[in-house]
Structure formats: structure tokens, C-alpha cells
Amino acid sequence: ATPIERRIIKNKVRVFQSPIRPLEKKFIVPKGPLIIRPLRSYNSLSISEIEDYITQLKEGSEAEKRDAIRSLNSPGLSQIEGEPLADELLSLVLEELKYSNDTVIRREAPRILGRLGGEDVSYALIEVVRYGDDEAVQISAIEALGNLEEIDAVDIIIDKLQYSDNKNLRMASARALGKIGDEKAVYPLIRVLDDDNPDLKREVIIS
């Protein structure tokens, strides 16, 4: 081997023979007891918060009820499914949907009911779609029925898709029918592809 080759081999041997030092990690140990707090998502609701909102719906002013309804429209409601608390909340929200004169409450109530689910919920939401006089509330009810995949709502939602003059209501109907996935809705959805509204056509294609 040439001197240069011997030098290269010698350097390689030196590298392989060098001891490998383990990485040193320094940990900072906090003083005092270690407290582990569970992570909480932005949309979560605690049981105590839900209980407070129920109290607001029972005893609060119109403004307090409005605040409670807005706050309850959260994925955190799923944690009370099957609990007595859910039945109480369901009854109160249904009452607000039927009898409240506050527009915000009536528009938000169907979304909460859609998260809670149940036979009484589906019936109440279908009644809102069929007989309601506030199209924004009807849209909320249609969206909730779509999320619930409520087969019994297909006929009335098809009716709104075909004959409503409100484009937002028709678009909500197309989305809901797509989520429900009943074969009965296929032909009405196809017919909408001839509509002049490009946004509605897009909703049908997506659904």
C-alpha cells in the first residue's frame, strides 16, 4: 500500500476504535408535587358546565337561555348520551324549539337536537321542516336530520329540494339527502343537475 493509502486505513481504524460516548440528557425536575392536567379541546364541555346550562334554560332570562343554547352546540354533548342528564336537556331544548320567540334560540336548537338524537328529536325536526315558517330554522333542522341520517325525513327533504324558492334551503336539502343515502333521493338529485344554480349543482355532485 502507498503511504497515502496506509494513512487512510490508519484513520479509519482510529475512528472505529474511538469509544462512543452516550448522549447526556439533562432533565429539569420541577420543585413541589407533580400535577398532571388532562388536555381539553376548545369544543369540549364538562358535565358541570352542561348542568349549569340546563339551569339557565330552566330559570334564566331570554339572554341567558340564548347563551346556554349557543354554548351547548358543541361536540362535547356526545359524552352525555344515554345519561339522565341527556333526557332532561333534550326535553328543555325541544321546548325552546317549539315555544321560544327568540330567533337565535330557535335556529340553534335543531343543531343541539341533532347531536343528542332520538325518536322524539327526529319527529320534532321533521315537523319543523314541514310546517316551519322560518327558513333559517328549517335549514338547521334539515342539516340535523342529515347528520342523523334520518330515513323518515327523506320525503319532506326531497319536497324542499324540488319546490323551495330558497336556494340555501335547497342546498341544505341536497347535502342532507347525500348524507342519508336513501335510493329514493337519487332521481330527484339527478334532476337538480339541470338547475340554473351552479352552487346547487355542486352540492348535488358532492353529495
Short mmCIF file of N, CA and C in Angstrom, two decimals, residues 36-174:
data_model
loop_
_atom_site.label_atom_id
_atom_site.label_comp_id
_atom_site.label_asym_id
_atom_site.label_seq_id
_atom_site.Cartn_x
_atom_site.Cartn_y
_atom_site.Cartn_z
N ILE A 36 -50.54 16.55 37.01
CA ILE A 36 -50.83 16.20 35.63
C ILE A 36 -52.25 16.63 35.32
N ARG A 37 -52.40 17.53 34.36
CA ARG A 37 -53.72 18.03 33.98
C ARG A 37 -54.11 17.45 32.63
N PRO A 38 -55.35 16.91 32.51
CA PRO A 38 -55.77 16.39 31.21
C PRO A 38 -55.92 17.50 30.19
N LEU A 39 -55.57 17.20 28.94
CA LEU A 39 -55.75 18.17 27.87
C LEU A 39 -57.23 18.37 27.60
N ARG A 40 -57.61 19.59 27.27
CA ARG A 40 -59.01 19.89 27.00
C ARG A 40 -59.12 20.59 25.65
N SER A 41 -59.93 20.05 24.80
CA SER A 41 -60.10 20.66 23.49
C SER A 41 -60.97 21.90 23.60
N TYR A 42 -60.89 22.75 22.57
CA TYR A 42 -61.63 24.01 22.58
C TYR A 42 -63.13 23.77 22.64
N ASN A 43 -63.58 22.69 21.99
CA ASN A 43 -65.02 22.45 21.88
C ASN A 43 -65.58 21.55 22.97
N SER A 44 -64.78 21.19 23.95
CA SER A 44 -65.25 20.25 24.96
C SER A 44 -66.18 20.93 25.95
N LEU A 45 -67.01 20.12 26.59
CA LEU A 45 -67.92 20.60 27.63
C LEU A 45 -67.82 19.66 28.81
N SER A 46 -67.69 20.20 29.99
CA SER A 46 -67.68 19.36 31.18
C SER A 46 -69.12 19.11 31.62
N ILE A 47 -69.30 18.06 32.40
CA ILE A 47 -70.63 17.74 32.92
C ILE A 47 -71.17 18.89 33.75
N SER A 48 -70.31 19.50 34.57
CA SER A 48 -70.78 20.60 35.42
C SER A 48 -71.23 21.79 34.58
N GLU A 49 -70.54 22.04 33.45
CA GLU A 49 -70.96 23.12 32.57
C GLU A 49 -72.32 22.83 31.95
N ILE A 50 -72.52 21.59 31.53
CA ILE A 50 -73.81 21.21 30.96
C ILE A 50 -74.92 21.37 31.99
N GLU A 51 -74.63 21.00 33.23
CA GLU A 51 -75.62 21.17 34.30
C GLU A 51 -75.94 22.65 34.51
N ASP A 52 -74.94 23.50 34.44
CA ASP A 52 -75.17 24.95 34.59
C ASP A 52 -76.05 25.48 33.45
N TYR A 53 -75.80 25.01 32.23
CA TYR A 53 -76.60 25.46 31.08
C TYR A 53 -78.04 24.97 31.20
N ILE A 54 -78.22 23.78 31.74
CA ILE A 54 -79.57 23.27 31.97
C ILE A 54 -80.31 24.19 32.94
N THR A 55 -79.62 24.61 33.99
CA THR A 55 -80.22 25.53 34.96
C THR A 55 -80.59 26.85 34.29
N GLN A 56 -79.73 27.34 33.39
CA GLN A 56 -80.04 28.58 32.67
C GLN A 56 -81.29 28.41 31.80
N LEU A 57 -81.42 27.25 31.17
CA LEU A 57 -82.61 27.01 30.34
C LEU A 57 -83.87 26.92 31.19
N LYS A 58 -83.74 26.46 32.40
CA LYS A 58 -84.89 26.35 33.29
C LYS A 58 -85.29 27.69 33.90
N GLU A 59 -84.29 28.43 34.35
CA GLU A 59 -84.58 29.59 35.20
C GLU A 59 -84.07 30.91 34.64
N GLY A 60 -83.29 30.88 33.58
CA GLY A 60 -82.63 32.09 33.11
C GLY A 60 -83.52 33.01 32.30
N SER A 61 -82.99 34.20 32.06
CA SER A 61 -83.66 35.16 31.20
C SER A 61 -83.52 34.72 29.75
N GLU A 62 -84.13 35.46 28.84
CA GLU A 62 -84.04 35.11 27.43
C GLU A 62 -82.58 35.16 26.95
N ALA A 63 -81.87 36.19 27.43
CA ALA A 63 -80.46 36.32 27.04
C ALA A 63 -79.62 35.18 27.59
N GLU A 64 -79.89 34.76 28.81
CA GLU A 64 -79.15 33.65 29.42
C GLU A 64 -79.46 32.34 28.71
N LYS A 65 -80.71 32.16 28.31
CA LYS A 65 -81.07 30.96 27.56
C LYS A 65 -80.37 30.94 26.20
N ARG A 66 -80.30 32.11 25.58
CA ARG A 66 -79.63 32.21 24.28
C ARG A 66 -78.16 31.83 24.42
N ASP A 67 -77.52 32.32 25.48
CA ASP A 67 -76.12 32.00 25.72
C ASP A 67 -75.94 30.50 25.97
N ALA A 68 -76.85 29.91 26.72
CA ALA A 68 -76.77 28.47 27.01
C ALA A 68 -76.92 27.64 25.74
N ILE A 69 -77.87 28.02 24.90
CA ILE A 69 -78.11 27.28 23.66
C ILE A 69 -76.89 27.37 22.74
N ARG A 70 -76.32 28.53 22.64
CA ARG A 70 -75.12 28.70 21.80
C ARG A 70 -73.97 27.84 22.32
N SER A 71 -73.79 27.83 23.62
CA SER A 71 -72.67 27.10 24.22
C SER A 71 -72.86 25.59 24.15
N LEU A 72 -74.10 25.16 24.17
CA LEU A 72 -74.37 23.72 24.15
C LEU A 72 -74.18 23.10 22.77
N ASN A 73 -74.14 23.93 21.74
CA ASN A 73 -73.94 23.42 20.39
C ASN A 73 -72.47 23.06 20.21
N SER A 74 -72.08 21.94 20.81
CA SER A 74 -70.67 21.54 20.87
C SER A 74 -70.55 20.02 20.77
N PRO A 75 -69.46 19.52 20.17
CA PRO A 75 -69.23 18.07 20.13
C PRO A 75 -69.17 17.45 21.52
N GLY A 76 -68.90 18.26 22.53
CA GLY A 76 -68.83 17.75 23.90
C GLY A 76 -70.12 17.14 24.40
N LEU A 77 -71.23 17.43 23.73
CA LEU A 77 -72.52 16.87 24.16
C LEU A 77 -72.56 15.35 24.03
N SER A 78 -71.73 14.79 23.17
CA SER A 78 -71.78 13.34 22.93
C SER A 78 -71.47 12.54 24.19
N GLN A 79 -70.79 13.14 25.16
CA GLN A 79 -70.41 12.41 26.36
C GLN A 79 -71.59 12.11 27.28
N ILE A 80 -72.72 12.79 27.09
CA ILE A 80 -73.85 12.54 27.99
C ILE A 80 -74.90 11.62 27.35
N GLU A 81 -74.57 11.02 26.21
CA GLU A 81 -75.52 10.12 25.54
C GLU A 81 -75.88 8.96 26.47
N GLY A 82 -77.17 8.72 26.62
CA GLY A 82 -77.64 7.64 27.47
C GLY A 82 -77.75 7.98 28.94
N GLU A 83 -77.33 9.19 29.33
CA GLU A 83 -77.40 9.61 30.73
C GLU A 83 -78.73 10.32 30.99
N PRO A 84 -79.21 10.28 32.25
CA PRO A 84 -80.43 11.01 32.61
C PRO A 84 -80.32 12.50 32.27
N LEU A 85 -79.13 13.03 32.36
CA LEU A 85 -78.88 14.43 32.03
C LEU A 85 -79.27 14.72 30.58
N ALA A 86 -79.03 13.77 29.69
CA ALA A 86 -79.35 13.95 28.28
C ALA A 86 -80.85 14.07 28.07
N ASP A 87 -81.63 13.26 28.78
CA ASP A 87 -83.09 13.31 28.65
C ASP A 87 -83.64 14.66 29.11
N GLU A 88 -83.08 15.16 30.20
CA GLU A 88 -83.53 16.46 30.73
C GLU A 88 -83.20 17.57 29.75
N LEU A 89 -81.99 17.55 29.22
CA LEU A 89 -81.57 18.58 28.27
C LEU A 89 -82.41 18.49 26.99
N LEU A 90 -82.66 17.28 26.52
CA LEU A 90 -83.45 17.07 25.32
C LEU A 90 -84.84 17.69 25.47
N SER A 91 -85.46 17.46 26.61
CA SER A 91 -86.79 18.00 26.86
C SER A 91 -86.79 19.53 26.86
N LEU A 92 -85.77 20.12 27.46
CA LEU A 92 -85.70 21.58 27.54
C LEU A 92 -85.46 22.21 26.17
N VAL A 93 -84.57 21.60 25.38
CA VAL A 93 -84.27 22.17 24.06
C VAL A 93 -85.46 22.01 23.12
N LEU A 94 -86.16 20.88 23.22
CA LEU A 94 -87.38 20.71 22.42
C LEU A 94 -88.41 21.77 22.75
N GLU A 95 -88.52 22.07 24.03
CA GLU A 95 -89.47 23.11 24.47
C GLU A 95 -89.10 24.47 23.90
N GLU A 96 -87.81 24.79 23.91
CA GLU A 96 -87.36 26.07 23.36
C GLU A 96 -87.61 26.13 21.85
N LEU A 97 -87.39 25.01 21.16
CA LEU A 97 -87.62 24.97 19.72
C LEU A 97 -89.08 25.25 19.40
N LYS A 98 -89.98 24.71 20.19
CA LYS A 98 -91.40 24.84 19.92
C LYS A 98 -91.97 26.19 20.33
N TYR A 99 -91.51 26.73 21.47
CA TYR A 99 -92.22 27.86 22.06
C TYR A 99 -91.41 29.16 22.17
N SER A 100 -90.12 29.12 21.96
CA SER A 100 -89.33 30.34 22.11
C SER A 100 -89.64 31.33 20.98
N ASN A 101 -89.64 32.61 21.34
CA ASN A 101 -89.82 33.66 20.34
C ASN A 101 -88.48 34.23 19.89
N ASP A 102 -87.40 33.71 20.47
CA ASP A 102 -86.06 34.19 20.14
C ASP A 102 -85.56 33.47 18.88
N THR A 103 -85.23 34.23 17.86
CA THR A 103 -84.81 33.65 16.58
C THR A 103 -83.53 32.84 16.72
N VAL A 104 -82.56 33.37 17.48
CA VAL A 104 -81.28 32.68 17.64
C VAL A 104 -81.47 31.32 18.32
N ILE A 105 -82.29 31.31 19.36
CA ILE A 105 -82.54 30.05 20.08
C ILE A 105 -83.17 29.02 19.16
N ARG A 106 -84.16 29.45 18.37
CA ARG A 106 -84.85 28.51 17.50
C ARG A 106 -83.96 28.00 16.36
N ARG A 107 -83.01 28.83 15.94
CA ARG A 107 -82.10 28.39 14.88
C ARG A 107 -81.00 27.47 15.41
N GLU A 108 -80.59 27.66 16.65
CA GLU A 108 -79.53 26.83 17.23
C GLU A 108 -80.06 25.52 17.80
N ALA A 109 -81.31 25.52 18.24
CA ALA A 109 -81.88 24.34 18.90
C ALA A 109 -81.81 23.07 18.04
N PRO A 110 -82.15 23.12 16.74
CA PRO A 110 -82.06 21.89 15.94
C PRO A 110 -80.66 21.30 15.89
N ARG A 111 -79.64 22.13 15.92
CA ARG A 111 -78.27 21.61 15.88
C ARG A 111 -77.95 20.82 17.14
N ILE A 112 -78.42 21.32 18.28
CA ILE A 112 -78.22 20.60 19.54
C ILE A 112 -78.99 19.29 19.52
N LEU A 113 -80.22 19.34 19.05
CA LEU A 113 -81.04 18.13 18.98
C LEU A 113 -80.40 17.10 18.05
N GLY A 114 -79.78 17.58 16.98
CA GLY A 114 -79.09 16.67 16.07
C GLY A 114 -77.92 15.97 16.73
N ARG A 115 -77.31 16.59 17.71
CA ARG A 115 -76.21 15.95 18.44
C ARG A 115 -76.73 14.95 19.46
N LEU A 116 -77.93 15.20 19.99
CA LEU A 116 -78.49 14.32 21.01
C LEU A 116 -79.18 13.10 20.39
N GLY A 117 -79.91 13.31 19.29
CA GLY A 117 -80.58 12.21 18.59
C GLY A 117 -81.77 11.66 19.37
N GLY A 118 -82.42 10.64 18.80
CA GLY A 118 -83.58 10.03 19.44
C GLY A 118 -84.84 10.16 18.60
N GLU A 119 -85.81 9.29 18.86
CA GLU A 119 -87.05 9.28 18.07
C GLU A 119 -87.83 10.58 18.18
N ASP A 120 -87.92 11.11 19.41
CA ASP A 120 -88.64 12.37 19.61
C ASP A 120 -87.98 13.52 18.85
N VAL A 121 -86.65 13.47 18.79
CA VAL A 121 -85.90 14.51 18.08
C VAL A 121 -86.22 14.48 16.60
N SER A 122 -86.17 13.31 16.00
CA SER A 122 -86.43 13.19 14.57
C SER A 122 -87.82 13.68 14.22
N TYR A 123 -88.80 13.30 15.03
CA TYR A 123 -90.18 13.72 14.77
C TYR A 123 -90.31 15.24 14.85
N ALA A 124 -89.69 15.84 15.89
CA ALA A 124 -89.79 17.29 16.06
C ALA A 124 -89.10 18.03 14.92
N LEU A 125 -87.96 17.53 14.47
CA LEU A 125 -87.24 18.19 13.39
C LEU A 125 -88.00 18.07 12.06
N ILE A 126 -88.61 16.93 11.82
CA ILE A 126 -89.41 16.76 10.60
C ILE A 126 -90.60 17.71 10.60
N GLU A 127 -91.21 17.90 11.76
CA GLU A 127 -92.32 18.83 11.88
C GLU A 127 -91.88 20.26 11.58
N VAL A 128 -90.69 20.61 12.02
CA VAL A 128 -90.16 21.95 11.75
C VAL A 128 -89.95 22.14 10.25
N VAL A 129 -89.41 21.13 9.59
CA VAL A 129 -89.18 21.23 8.14
C VAL A 129 -90.50 21.32 7.40
N ARG A 130 -91.49 20.57 7.84
CA ARG A 130 -92.78 20.51 7.14
C ARG A 130 -93.62 21.76 7.37
N TYR A 131 -93.67 22.24 8.60
CA TYR A 131 -94.62 23.31 8.92
C TYR A 131 -93.96 24.62 9.35
N GLY A 132 -92.65 24.66 9.49
CA GLY A 132 -91.98 25.87 9.99
C GLY A 132 -92.15 27.06 9.07
N ASP A 133 -92.14 28.27 9.66
CA ASP A 133 -92.29 29.50 8.88
C ASP A 133 -91.00 30.31 8.83
N ASP A 134 -89.94 29.80 9.47
CA ASP A 134 -88.64 30.47 9.44
C ASP A 134 -87.69 29.56 8.65
N GLU A 135 -87.28 30.00 7.47
CA GLU A 135 -86.47 29.14 6.61
C GLU A 135 -85.09 28.86 7.20
N ALA A 136 -84.55 29.78 7.99
CA ALA A 136 -83.26 29.53 8.63
C ALA A 136 -83.37 28.39 9.64
N VAL A 137 -84.50 28.35 10.37
CA VAL A 137 -84.73 27.25 11.32
C VAL A 137 -84.93 25.94 10.56
N GLN A 138 -85.63 26.00 9.44
CA GLN A 138 -85.81 24.81 8.61
C GLN A 138 -84.48 24.27 8.10
N ILE A 139 -83.59 25.18 7.70
CA ILE A 139 -82.27 24.76 7.23
C ILE A 139 -81.51 24.04 8.35
N SER A 140 -81.55 24.59 9.55
CA SER A 140 -80.88 23.94 10.70
C SER A 140 -81.46 22.56 10.96
N ALA A 141 -82.79 22.45 10.84
CA ALA A 141 -83.45 21.17 11.07
C ALA A 141 -83.07 20.15 9.99
N ILE A 142 -83.00 20.60 8.74
CA ILE A 142 -82.62 19.72 7.65
C ILE A 142 -81.19 19.23 7.82
N GLU A 143 -80.29 20.13 8.21
CA GLU A 143 -78.90 19.74 8.44
C GLU A 143 -78.80 18.71 9.57
N ALA A 144 -79.58 18.91 10.62
CA ALA A 144 -79.57 17.97 11.75
C ALA A 144 -80.10 16.61 11.32
N LEU A 145 -81.16 16.60 10.53
CA LEU A 145 -81.72 15.32 10.04
C LEU A 145 -80.72 14.60 9.14
N GLY A 146 -79.97 15.37 8.36
CA GLY A 146 -78.93 14.76 7.54
C GLY A 146 -77.84 14.13 8.38
N ASN A 147 -77.41 14.83 9.42
CA ASN A 147 -76.38 14.29 10.32
C ASN A 147 -76.87 13.04 11.04
N LEU A 148 -78.16 13.00 11.33
CA LEU A 148 -78.76 11.83 11.98
C LEU A 148 -79.04 10.69 10.99
N GLU A 149 -78.91 10.99 9.69
CA GLU A 149 -79.21 10.02 8.63
C GLU A 149 -80.62 9.45 8.79
N GLU A 150 -81.56 10.38 8.99
CA GLU A 150 -82.94 10.01 9.29
C GLU A 150 -83.72 9.66 8.02
N ILE A 151 -83.98 8.38 7.82
CA ILE A 151 -84.68 7.90 6.64
C ILE A 151 -86.09 8.47 6.54
N ASP A 152 -86.75 8.62 7.67
CA ASP A 152 -88.14 9.10 7.66
C ASP A 152 -88.25 10.54 7.17
N ALA A 153 -87.13 11.25 7.09
CA ALA A 153 -87.17 12.65 6.66
C ALA A 153 -86.95 12.80 5.16
N VAL A 154 -86.68 11.71 4.45
CA VAL A 154 -86.31 11.80 3.04
C VAL A 154 -87.39 12.47 2.20
N ASP A 155 -88.65 12.08 2.38
CA ASP A 155 -89.73 12.61 1.55
C ASP A 155 -89.87 14.12 1.68
N ILE A 156 -89.89 14.62 2.90
CA ILE A 156 -90.09 16.06 3.10
C ILE A 156 -88.86 16.85 2.64
N ILE A 157 -87.67 16.26 2.77
CA ILE A 157 -86.46 16.96 2.31
C ILE A 157 -86.43 16.99 0.78
N ILE A 158 -86.86 15.92 0.14
CA ILE A 158 -86.97 15.92 -1.32
C ILE A 158 -87.94 17.00 -1.78
N ASP A 159 -89.05 17.13 -1.06
CA ASP A 159 -90.03 18.16 -1.39
C ASP A 159 -89.41 19.55 -1.34
N LYS A 160 -88.61 19.81 -0.30
CA LYS A 160 -87.94 21.11 -0.18
C LYS A 160 -86.90 21.31 -1.28
N LEU A 161 -86.21 20.25 -1.63
CA LEU A 161 -85.21 20.33 -2.70
C LEU A 161 -85.86 20.72 -4.02
N GLN A 162 -87.01 20.15 -4.30
CA GLN A 162 -87.65 20.35 -5.60
C GLN A 162 -88.44 21.64 -5.70
N TYR A 163 -89.08 22.07 -4.60
CA TYR A 163 -90.07 23.13 -4.73
C TYR A 163 -89.77 24.41 -3.94
N SER A 164 -88.76 24.42 -3.10
CA SER A 164 -88.48 25.64 -2.33
C SER A 164 -87.88 26.71 -3.24
N ASP A 165 -88.19 27.97 -2.92
CA ASP A 165 -87.63 29.11 -3.65
C ASP A 165 -86.34 29.60 -3.00
N ASN A 166 -86.02 29.04 -1.83
CA ASN A 166 -84.83 29.47 -1.09
C ASN A 166 -83.64 28.60 -1.50
N LYS A 167 -82.62 29.21 -2.14
CA LYS A 167 -81.50 28.42 -2.65
C LYS A 167 -80.68 27.78 -1.53
N ASN A 168 -80.58 28.49 -0.39
CA ASN A 168 -79.82 27.92 0.73
C ASN A 168 -80.52 26.70 1.30
N LEU A 169 -81.85 26.76 1.35
CA LEU A 169 -82.63 25.63 1.84
C LEU A 169 -82.49 24.44 0.89
N ARG A 170 -82.49 24.71 -0.41
CA ARG A 170 -82.34 23.63 -1.40
C ARG A 170 -80.94 23.02 -1.31
N MET A 171 -79.92 23.85 -1.11
CA MET A 171 -78.56 23.33 -0.97
C MET A 171 -78.42 22.47 0.29
N ALA A 172 -79.03 22.92 1.39
CA ALA A 172 -79.01 22.12 2.62
C ALA A 172 -79.72 20.79 2.41
N SER A 173 -80.80 20.82 1.62
CA SER A 173 -81.54 19.59 1.34
C SER A 173 -80.69 18.61 0.54
N ALA A 174 -79.96 19.12 -0.45
CA ALA A 174 -79.08 18.26 -1.26
C ALA A 174 -78.01 17.61 -0.39
#
